Amino acid sequence: MKNKHIERFYRGVKLTRAAGAATDVVDPPVTYTQVFYKEYPRFPSVELPDVTPCGEFDTLLEGRHSERSFADIPVSLDELSRILFTCRIVDRVRDPEKRTYPSAGARFPIEIYPIVFNVDGLERGAYHYDMPRHRLEILLEQDLRDRETEIVSPYLSNTAAALVLTAVLARSEVKYGNKAYPYSLIEAGHIGQNIQLACAKYDIGCCPIGGFVNDAVSEILDLTEDEIPLYVFGTGKSKLDDDEATRDSG
Ligand SMILES: Cc1cc2nc3c(=O)[nH]c(=O)nc-3n(C[C@H](O)[C@H](O)[C@H](O)COP(=O)(O)O)c2cc1C
């Protein structure tokens, strides 16, 4: 990696084929293993007005959840297209351009690569999302199902498409140096929320994945050393729907 300072962070957090994070897991104080909220009981507080969830936005937020075991039926090309379309350029003329997600300094370091296992109308393989033209560039036509555990962790099954978010760090690094790495992670999180809400809307199962094997994903996508995989979203048809469909047809 040319970016030696960023390589230092990356080397410390990569998941390797030997399975296990490169970082040492420390034993945190016991309260951190059991408590997920912070409170300031010794300070006064202000009650907030009650809010009743209403409308599609609240429904989608509440519908978001992680799903890991998908039905063995394909996602349609139309569904994949809709999910990807939540990560789009809204105004190309504005300077800097406006997208559906924010980017530190509008440097837009994140790229999206669908890895297709079971999508109607698409060959199995690896693709790159050409965002400006809303189309897929074919990188590799190959059945990658035997690499599924490296791409979406061993906890998912029957993944129809994995959406890999990578960072071309130098785009952000020219402006922010070391901060390129955390800023890219944050941007990937924003994009990830769009993907998850789209899945909630179109009734597609989805699971965010940090437990992919970094070098395996880099190799499959043939990434240069300046581009690193950050975050993966495993998607597929919800098993619940499959069971319901079976019940309905029975
Ligand atoms: C950064 C990040 C990485 C994650 N990595 C994995 C993963 O590798 N494997 C997995 O099964 N779930 C993964 N998850 C999903 C979490 O386990 C899940 O969000 C959490 O259990 C809460 O469940 P919910 O999403 O259904 O609310 C990840 C979530 C986040 C935010």
Coordinates of C-alpha atoms and ligand atoms in Angstrom, one line a residue:
M1 CA 0.0 0.0 0.0
K2 CA 1.4 3.4 -1.0
N3 CA -0.3 5.1 1.8
K4 CA 2.0 4.0 4.6
H5 CA 0.2 5.8 7.4
I6 CA -3.1 4.4 6.4
E7 CA -1.7 0.9 6.0
R8 CA -0.8 1.0 9.7
F9 CA -4.5 1.3 10.6
Y10 CA -5.6 -1.2 8.0
R11 CA -3.1 -3.9 8.9
G12 CA -4.3 -3.7 12.5
V13 CA -8.0 -4.3 11.7
K14 CA -8.1 -6.7 8.8
L15 CA -9.8 -10.1 9.2
T16 CA -7.5 -12.8 7.8
R17 CA -8.2 -16.2 6.3
A18 CA -7.0 -17.7 9.5
A19 CA -10.2 -16.3 10.9
G20 CA -9.7 -13.8 13.7
A21 CA -9.2 -10.1 13.8
A22 CA -5.6 -8.9 13.8
T23 CA -6.3 -6.7 16.8
D24 CA -5.9 -8.0 20.3
V25 CA -9.3 -8.2 22.1
V26 CA -8.9 -6.7 25.5
D27 CA -11.1 -7.6 28.5
P28 CA -13.2 -4.5 29.0
P29 CA -14.6 -3.6 32.5
V30 CA -17.6 -5.8 33.2
T31 CA -20.1 -3.0 32.9
Y32 CA -19.2 -2.4 29.3
T33 CA -20.1 -6.0 28.5
Q34 CA -23.6 -5.7 29.9
V35 CA -24.7 -2.1 29.6
F36 CA -25.7 -0.5 26.3
Y37 CA -26.9 2.9 27.4
K38 CA -25.2 5.8 29.2
E39 CA -27.1 7.8 31.8
Y40 CA -26.4 10.8 34.0
P41 CA -28.7 10.2 37.0
R42 CA -27.0 12.9 39.0
F43 CA -27.9 15.6 36.5
P44 CA -31.4 17.2 36.0
S45 CA -33.2 16.2 32.8
V46 CA -35.7 17.6 30.3
E47 CA -38.6 15.6 29.2
L48 CA -39.0 15.5 25.4
P49 CA -42.4 15.8 23.7
D50 CA -44.0 12.4 23.0
V51 CA -43.5 11.2 19.4
T52 CA -45.8 8.7 17.7
P53 CA -44.2 6.8 14.9
C54 CA -46.1 7.6 11.7
G55 CA -45.6 7.4 8.0
E56 CA -43.4 5.4 5.7
F57 CA -40.1 6.7 7.1
D58 CA -40.9 5.5 10.6
T59 CA -42.1 2.2 9.3
L60 CA -38.9 1.6 7.4
L61 CA -36.7 2.6 10.3
E62 CA -38.6 0.2 12.6
G63 CA -38.6 -2.5 9.9
R64 CA -34.8 -2.5 9.5
H65 CA -33.2 -5.6 10.9
S66 CA -30.5 -8.1 10.1
E67 CA -31.4 -11.3 8.3
R68 CA -28.8 -14.1 7.7
S69 CA -30.6 -17.1 6.4
F70 CA -32.1 -16.4 3.0
A71 CA -34.6 -18.4 0.9
D72 CA -33.1 -20.3 -2.0
I73 CA -34.8 -18.1 -4.6
P74 CA -33.3 -15.3 -6.7
V75 CA -33.5 -11.6 -6.1
S76 CA -34.8 -9.9 -9.2
L77 CA -32.6 -7.5 -11.3
D78 CA -35.3 -4.9 -10.6
E79 CA -34.9 -5.3 -6.9
L80 CA -31.1 -5.1 -7.1
S81 CA -31.5 -2.0 -9.2
R82 CA -33.8 -0.3 -6.7
I83 CA -31.4 -1.0 -3.8
L84 CA -28.4 0.4 -5.7
F85 CA -30.5 3.4 -6.8
T86 CA -30.7 4.6 -3.2
C87 CA -27.0 5.4 -3.6
R88 CA -27.2 7.8 -6.4
I89 CA -26.2 11.2 -7.7
V90 CA -29.1 13.6 -7.2
D91 CA -27.7 16.7 -8.7
R92 CA -24.7 16.5 -11.0
V93 CA -24.7 20.1 -11.8
R94 CA -24.3 21.4 -8.3
D95 CA -20.7 21.9 -7.4
P96 CA -19.8 19.8 -5.5
E97 CA -22.3 17.2 -6.9
K98 CA -25.1 16.1 -4.5
R99 CA -25.7 12.5 -3.7
T100 CA -28.2 10.6 -1.5
Y101 CA -25.5 10.4 1.1
P102 CA -23.0 12.8 2.6
S103 CA -19.2 12.7 2.0
A104 CA -16.5 14.4 3.9
G105 CA -15.3 17.3 1.6
A106 CA -17.4 15.8 -1.2
R107 CA -14.4 13.5 -2.0
F108 CA -16.7 10.4 -2.5
P109 CA -14.1 7.7 -1.8
I110 CA -16.7 4.8 -1.7
E111 CA -17.2 2.4 -4.5
I112 CA -19.9 -0.3 -4.6
Y113 CA -19.4 -3.8 -6.0
P114 CA -22.3 -6.3 -6.2
I115 CA -21.1 -9.9 -6.0
V116 CA -23.9 -11.9 -7.5
F117 CA -24.8 -15.4 -6.4
N118 CA -28.4 -15.7 -7.3
V119 CA -30.0 -12.7 -9.2
D120 CA -32.5 -13.3 -11.9
G121 CA -31.2 -12.0 -15.2
L122 CA -27.5 -11.7 -14.1
E123 CA -24.7 -14.1 -14.5
R124 CA -23.0 -15.1 -11.3
G125 CA -19.9 -13.1 -10.6
A126 CA -18.5 -9.8 -9.6
Y127 CA -19.7 -6.4 -10.9
H128 CA -18.9 -2.8 -10.3
Y129 CA -21.8 -0.3 -9.9
D130 CA -21.3 2.5 -12.3
M131 CA -23.2 5.1 -10.3
P132 CA -23.3 8.0 -12.9
R133 CA -24.9 5.7 -15.5
H134 CA -26.8 3.4 -13.1
R135 CA -25.4 0.3 -14.7
L136 CA -23.3 -2.7 -13.8
E137 CA -19.8 -3.2 -15.2
I138 CA -19.0 -6.9 -15.5
L139 CA -15.7 -7.7 -13.7
L140 CA -15.8 -11.5 -13.4
E141 CA -18.3 -14.0 -14.7
Q142 CA -17.7 -16.8 -12.3
D143 CA -19.7 -18.9 -9.8
L144 CA -18.4 -17.6 -6.5
R145 CA -20.7 -19.6 -4.2
D146 CA -17.7 -21.5 -2.8
R147 CA -16.3 -18.1 -1.6
E148 CA -19.6 -17.0 0.1
T149 CA -18.2 -17.5 3.6
E150 CA -15.2 -15.3 2.9
I151 CA -17.4 -12.6 1.4
V152 CA -20.3 -12.5 3.8
S153 CA -19.0 -14.5 6.8
P154 CA -20.0 -18.1 7.7
Y155 CA -23.2 -16.9 9.4
L156 CA -25.1 -16.2 6.2
S157 CA -26.6 -18.7 3.9
N158 CA -28.2 -18.5 0.4
T159 CA -27.0 -14.9 -0.1
A160 CA -28.4 -13.7 -3.5
A161 CA -26.1 -10.7 -3.8
A162 CA -23.4 -9.2 -1.6
L163 CA -22.8 -5.5 -1.9
V164 CA -19.2 -4.7 -1.1
L165 CA -18.3 -1.1 -0.2
T166 CA -14.7 -0.2 -0.7
A167 CA -12.8 3.0 -0.2
V168 CA -10.4 4.5 -2.8
L169 CA -8.5 6.2 0.0
A170 CA -6.4 8.5 -2.0
R171 CA -9.5 10.5 -3.1
S172 CA -10.0 11.5 0.4
E173 CA -6.4 11.4 1.5
V174 CA -5.4 14.3 -0.7
K175 CA -7.5 16.5 1.4
Y176 CA -7.6 14.8 4.8
G177 CA -4.5 12.7 5.2
N178 CA -5.0 10.1 8.0
K179 CA -8.6 11.1 8.4
A180 CA -9.3 9.5 5.0
Y181 CA -9.7 6.2 6.7
P182 CA -12.3 7.1 9.4
Y183 CA -14.1 9.4 7.0
S184 CA -14.4 6.5 4.6
L185 CA -15.8 4.3 7.3
I186 CA -18.4 6.9 8.2
E187 CA -19.4 7.4 4.6
A188 CA -19.8 3.7 4.2
G189 CA -22.1 3.7 7.2
H190 CA -24.3 6.3 5.6
I191 CA -24.5 4.3 2.4
G192 CA -25.2 1.2 4.4
Q193 CA -28.2 2.8 6.0
N194 CA -29.6 3.7 2.6
I195 CA -29.1 0.0 1.5
Q196 CA -30.8 -1.3 4.7
L197 CA -33.8 1.0 4.4
A198 CA -34.1 0.1 0.7
C199 CA -34.1 -3.6 1.7
A200 CA -36.8 -2.9 4.3
K201 CA -38.9 -1.1 1.7
Y202 CA -38.6 -3.8 -0.9
D203 CA -38.9 -6.6 1.5
I204 CA -35.4 -8.0 0.8
G205 CA -33.5 -9.6 3.7
C206 CA -30.2 -7.8 4.5
C207 CA -27.3 -8.2 6.9
P208 CA -24.4 -5.8 7.4
I209 CA -21.1 -7.7 7.5
G210 CA -17.8 -6.7 9.1
G211 CA -16.7 -10.3 9.3
F212 CA -15.5 -10.7 5.7
V213 CA -12.0 -11.8 4.8
N214 CA -10.3 -8.7 3.6
D215 CA -7.7 -10.1 1.3
A216 CA -10.1 -12.6 -0.3
V217 CA -12.5 -9.8 -1.2
S218 CA -9.6 -7.6 -2.5
E219 CA -8.5 -10.6 -4.6
I220 CA -11.9 -11.4 -6.0
L221 CA -12.5 -7.7 -7.0
D222 CA -8.9 -7.4 -8.2
L223 CA -8.5 -4.2 -6.1
T224 CA -5.2 -2.2 -6.2
E225 CA -3.5 -1.7 -2.9
D226 CA -4.9 1.8 -2.7
E227 CA -8.5 0.6 -2.5
I228 CA -9.7 -1.4 0.5
P229 CA -12.9 -3.2 1.3
L230 CA -14.7 -1.7 4.3
Y231 CA -18.2 -3.1 4.6
V232 CA -20.3 -5.7 3.0
F233 CA -24.1 -6.1 2.9
G234 CA -25.5 -9.6 2.3
T235 CA -28.9 -9.6 0.7
G236 CA -31.4 -12.2 -0.3
K237 CA -35.0 -13.2 -0.4
S238 CA -36.5 -13.3 3.1
K239 CA -37.0 -16.9 4.3
L240 CA -40.2 -15.7 6.1
D241 CA -41.7 -14.8 2.7
D242 CA -40.7 -18.2 1.4
D243 CA -42.3 -20.0 4.3
E244 CA -45.4 -17.9 3.8
A245 CA -45.4 -18.6 0.1
T246 CA -45.1 -22.3 0.8
R247 CA -48.0 -22.1 3.2
D248 CA -50.0 -20.1 0.7
S249 CA -49.4 -22.5 -2.1
G250 CA -50.1 -25.4 0.2
Ligands
LIG1 C1 -20.2 -2.7 11.6 C2 -21.1 -3.9 11.6 C3 -20.6 -5.2 11.3 C4 -21.4 -6.3 11.4 N1 -20.9 -7.5 11.0 C5 -21.6 -8.6 11.0 C6 -21.1 -9.9 10.6 O1 -19.9 -10.0 10.2 N2 -21.8 -11.0 10.7 C7 -23.1 -10.9 11.1 O2 -23.8 -11.9 11.1 N3 -23.7 -9.7 11.5 C8 -23.0 -8.6 11.4 N4 -23.5 -7.4 11.8 C9 -25.0 -7.3 12.2 C10 -25.2 -7.1 13.7 O3 -24.9 -8.4 14.3 C11 -26.6 -6.7 14.0 O4 -26.8 -5.4 13.4 C12 -26.9 -6.7 15.5 O5 -26.9 -8.0 16.0 C13 -28.3 -6.0 15.7 O6 -29.3 -6.7 15.1 P1 -30.3 -5.9 14.0 O7 -29.4 -5.4 12.9 O8 -31.3 -7.0 13.6 O9 -31.0 -4.8 14.8 C14 -22.8 -6.2 11.7 C15 -23.3 -4.9 12.1 C16 -22.5 -3.8 12.0 C17 -23.1 -2.4 12.3

